[in-house]
Structure formats: structure tokens, C-alpha cells
Tab-separated table of C-alpha atoms in Angstrom:
chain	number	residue	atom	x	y	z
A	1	UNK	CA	126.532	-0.653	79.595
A	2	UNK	CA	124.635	0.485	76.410
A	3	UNK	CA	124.257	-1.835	73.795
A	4	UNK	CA	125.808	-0.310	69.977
A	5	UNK	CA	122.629	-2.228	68.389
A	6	UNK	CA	120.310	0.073	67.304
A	7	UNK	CA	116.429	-0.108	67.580
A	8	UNK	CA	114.517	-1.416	64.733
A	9	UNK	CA	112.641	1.446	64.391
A	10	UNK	CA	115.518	3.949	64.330
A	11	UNK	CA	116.573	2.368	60.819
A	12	UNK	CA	114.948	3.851	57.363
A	13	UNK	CA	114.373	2.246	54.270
A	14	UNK	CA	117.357	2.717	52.498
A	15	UNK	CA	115.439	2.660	49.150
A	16	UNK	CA	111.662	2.998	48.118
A	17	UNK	CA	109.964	0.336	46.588
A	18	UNK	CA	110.352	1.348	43.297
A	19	UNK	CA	113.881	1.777	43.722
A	20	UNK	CA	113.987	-1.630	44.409
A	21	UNK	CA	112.140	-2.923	41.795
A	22	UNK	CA	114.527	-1.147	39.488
A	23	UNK	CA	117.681	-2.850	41.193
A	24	UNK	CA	116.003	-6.132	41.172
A	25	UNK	CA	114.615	-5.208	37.184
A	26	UNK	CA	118.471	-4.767	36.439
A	27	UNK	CA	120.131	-7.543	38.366
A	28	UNK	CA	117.665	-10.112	37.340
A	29	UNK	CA	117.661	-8.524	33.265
A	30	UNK	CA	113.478	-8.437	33.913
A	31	UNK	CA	111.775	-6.835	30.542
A	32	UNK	CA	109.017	-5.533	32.736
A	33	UNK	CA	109.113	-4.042	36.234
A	34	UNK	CA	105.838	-5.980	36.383
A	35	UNK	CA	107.973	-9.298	36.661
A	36	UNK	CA	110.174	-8.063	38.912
A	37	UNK	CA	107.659	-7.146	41.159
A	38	UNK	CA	106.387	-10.601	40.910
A	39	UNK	CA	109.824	-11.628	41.934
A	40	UNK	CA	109.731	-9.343	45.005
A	41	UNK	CA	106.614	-10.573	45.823
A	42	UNK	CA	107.271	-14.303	45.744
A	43	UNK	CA	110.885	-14.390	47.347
A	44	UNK	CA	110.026	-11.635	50.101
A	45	UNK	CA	106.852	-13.498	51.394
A	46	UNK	CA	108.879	-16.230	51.259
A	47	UNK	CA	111.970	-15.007	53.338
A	48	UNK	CA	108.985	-13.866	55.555
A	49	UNK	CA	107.560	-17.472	56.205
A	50	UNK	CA	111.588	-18.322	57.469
A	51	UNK	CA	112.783	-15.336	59.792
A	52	UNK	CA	111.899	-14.775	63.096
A	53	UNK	CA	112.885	-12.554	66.148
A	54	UNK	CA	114.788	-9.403	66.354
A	55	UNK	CA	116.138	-10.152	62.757
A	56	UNK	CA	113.159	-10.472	61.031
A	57	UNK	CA	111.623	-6.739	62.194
A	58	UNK	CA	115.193	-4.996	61.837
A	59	UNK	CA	114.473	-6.709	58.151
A	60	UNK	CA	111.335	-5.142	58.287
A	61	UNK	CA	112.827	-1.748	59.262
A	62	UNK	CA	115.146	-1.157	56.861
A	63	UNK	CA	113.376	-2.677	53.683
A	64	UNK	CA	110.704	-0.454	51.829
A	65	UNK	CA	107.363	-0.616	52.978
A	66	UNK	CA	105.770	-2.347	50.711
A	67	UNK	CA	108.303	-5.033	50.799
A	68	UNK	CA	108.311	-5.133	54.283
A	69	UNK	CA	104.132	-5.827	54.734
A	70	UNK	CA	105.117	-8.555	52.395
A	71	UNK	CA	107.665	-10.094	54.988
A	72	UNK	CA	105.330	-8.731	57.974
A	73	UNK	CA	102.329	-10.699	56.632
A	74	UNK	CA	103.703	-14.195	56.467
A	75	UNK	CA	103.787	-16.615	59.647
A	76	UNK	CA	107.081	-17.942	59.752
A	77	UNK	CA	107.394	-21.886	59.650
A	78	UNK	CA	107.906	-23.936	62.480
A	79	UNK	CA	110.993	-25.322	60.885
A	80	UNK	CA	113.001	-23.142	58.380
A	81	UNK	CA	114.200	-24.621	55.339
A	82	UNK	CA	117.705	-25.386	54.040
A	83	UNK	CA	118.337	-22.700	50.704
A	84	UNK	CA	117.723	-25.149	48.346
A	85	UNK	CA	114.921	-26.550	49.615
A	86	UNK	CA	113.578	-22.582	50.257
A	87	UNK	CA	114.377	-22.638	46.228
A	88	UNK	CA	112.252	-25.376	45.222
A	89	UNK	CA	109.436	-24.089	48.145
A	90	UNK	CA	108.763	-20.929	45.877
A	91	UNK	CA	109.589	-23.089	42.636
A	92	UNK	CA	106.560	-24.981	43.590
A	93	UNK	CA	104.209	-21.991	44.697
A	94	UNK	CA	105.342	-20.072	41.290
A	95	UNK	CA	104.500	-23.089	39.467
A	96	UNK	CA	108.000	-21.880	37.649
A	97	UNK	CA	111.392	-23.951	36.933
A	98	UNK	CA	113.961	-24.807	39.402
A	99	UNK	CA	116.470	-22.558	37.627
A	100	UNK	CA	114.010	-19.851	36.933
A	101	UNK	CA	113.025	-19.277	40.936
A	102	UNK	CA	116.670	-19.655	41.829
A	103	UNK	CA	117.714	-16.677	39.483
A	104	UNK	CA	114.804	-14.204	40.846
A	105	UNK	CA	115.659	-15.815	44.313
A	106	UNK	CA	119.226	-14.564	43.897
A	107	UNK	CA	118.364	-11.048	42.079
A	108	UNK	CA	115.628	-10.499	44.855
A	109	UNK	CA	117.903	-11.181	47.910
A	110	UNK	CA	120.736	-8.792	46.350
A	111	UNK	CA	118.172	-5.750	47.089
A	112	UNK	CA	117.358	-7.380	50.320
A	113	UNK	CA	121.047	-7.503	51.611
A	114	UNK	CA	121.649	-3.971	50.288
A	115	UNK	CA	118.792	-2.679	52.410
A	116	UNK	CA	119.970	-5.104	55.592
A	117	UNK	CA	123.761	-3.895	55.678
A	118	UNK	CA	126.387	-6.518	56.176
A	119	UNK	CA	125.784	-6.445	60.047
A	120	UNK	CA	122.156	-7.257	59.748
A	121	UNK	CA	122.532	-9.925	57.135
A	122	UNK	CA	125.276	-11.510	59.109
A	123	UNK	CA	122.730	-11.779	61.796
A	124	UNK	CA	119.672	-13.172	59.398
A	125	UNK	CA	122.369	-15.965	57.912
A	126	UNK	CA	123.494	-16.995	61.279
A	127	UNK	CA	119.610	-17.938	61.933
A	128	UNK	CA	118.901	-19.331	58.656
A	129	UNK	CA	120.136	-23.187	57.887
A	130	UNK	CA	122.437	-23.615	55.149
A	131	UNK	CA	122.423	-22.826	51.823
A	132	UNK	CA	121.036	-18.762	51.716
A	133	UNK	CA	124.672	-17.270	51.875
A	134	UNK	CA	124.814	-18.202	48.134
A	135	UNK	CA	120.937	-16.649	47.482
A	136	UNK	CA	121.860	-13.275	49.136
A	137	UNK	CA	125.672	-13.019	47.257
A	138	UNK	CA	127.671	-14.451	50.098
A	139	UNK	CA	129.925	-16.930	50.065
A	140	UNK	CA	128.943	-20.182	52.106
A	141	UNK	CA	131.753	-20.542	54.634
A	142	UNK	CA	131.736	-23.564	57.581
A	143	UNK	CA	134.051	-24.074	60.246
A	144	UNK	CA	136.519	-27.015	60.133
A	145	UNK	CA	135.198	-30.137	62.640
């Protein structure tokens, strides 16, 4: 029986990294593509410290190359955060506010889930704890006990 999941490596980027700092420049409302960068750069490493497995180099696959060094170069924790506390993780390493890293988490993750497809995030939030379906533009939905 063949499997309809393809191999990591037969996905593309489906932007270049520029292109994604533009999308993340314009859903954030960055002045600079300088901050959004930083943005990328703090949220992607970040995402990078909390996926692991087949998820986390289909990720790698399908997100620009730059980006996806970023994600490739982190060592993912032994035990992933919740959202929020992944929130206040890169609140603390940015040395920024609670609401600002929320807001670049959110316009960071947008470009990330348009470069996953909705399979591939489905995937990446069934592995993840709570909380990251609101970061990446997804409704948080649980199942009735």
C-alpha cells in the first residue's frame, strides 16, 4: 500500500525569504523589513526549539531557506511549551513586551502556515500543547470529556 504523504524533500519553498519578509512586513504593519526580519528570526528559532520528528523537517522543506536553517539550527526542548508560555519564552529572549512578542508571534506564524499547507500544520498543532492554534490563525478547538 503506498502511503499519499509525500517526502520532505519533494516539497519546495512556496515563497523566498524575501517574500516572506514582505508578508510578515504587511501582516505585522513593520516600518522596516529590518524588523520583520527580526521577527522571523526570533519566532522561527523559536518554533525550532519546540518541533520535532517528521513535522519539524516537512517544516523545514517547505519554508524558505533561510528560515528553515533558522528552525534547523535550534535543539528542540525536552518539554515543549504551552502557546502562551512559548509567548512569554521569546518575550523574555527579545527583552520586548508581552503584547509586542505576541503580535510578531502571530504575524510570523501566518507566513509559516502559508508555507506548511493546512495538512502539514494540522500535523505540527496536533504535536504542539495548547495554545499555538491561536498564534498560527486557527481556531483552538477541544473535544468534549
Amino acid at each position: 500500500m503506498m502511503s499519499d504523504r509525500r517526502a520532505p524533500l519533494e516539497h519546495l519553498p512556496v515563497m523566498t525569504f524575501e517574500q516572506m519578509l514582505d508578508k510578515v512586513r504587511y501582516e505585522g504593519a513593520y516600518p522596516t523589513r529590518e524588523q520583520a526580519e527580526e521577527a522571523v528570526r526570533l519566532v522561527v528559532s523559536g518554533l525550532g526549539r519546540q518541533l520535532t520528528g517528521e513535522e519539524r523537517v516537512e517544516l523545514a522543506a517547505r519554508l524558505p531557506w533561510e528560515a528553515a536553517r533558522i528552525l534547523a539550527e535550534q535543539i528542540p526542548d525536552p518539554q515543549p511549551l504551552t502557546g502562551w508560555a512559548f509567548v512569554k519564552d521569546l518575550a523574555a529572549r527579545s527583552g520586548a513586551s508581552l503584547a509586542t512578542t505576541r503580535w510578531d508571534t502571530g504575524s510570523v506564524l501566518a507566513a509559516v502556515a502559508a508555507s506548511a499547507g493546512p495538512e502539514l500544520l494540522t500535523r505540527i498543532l496536533r504535536q504542539l500543547p495548547t495554545g499555538y492554534a491561536l498564534l498560527f490563525g486557527r481556531a483552538e478547538l477541544t473535544q468534549a470529556a
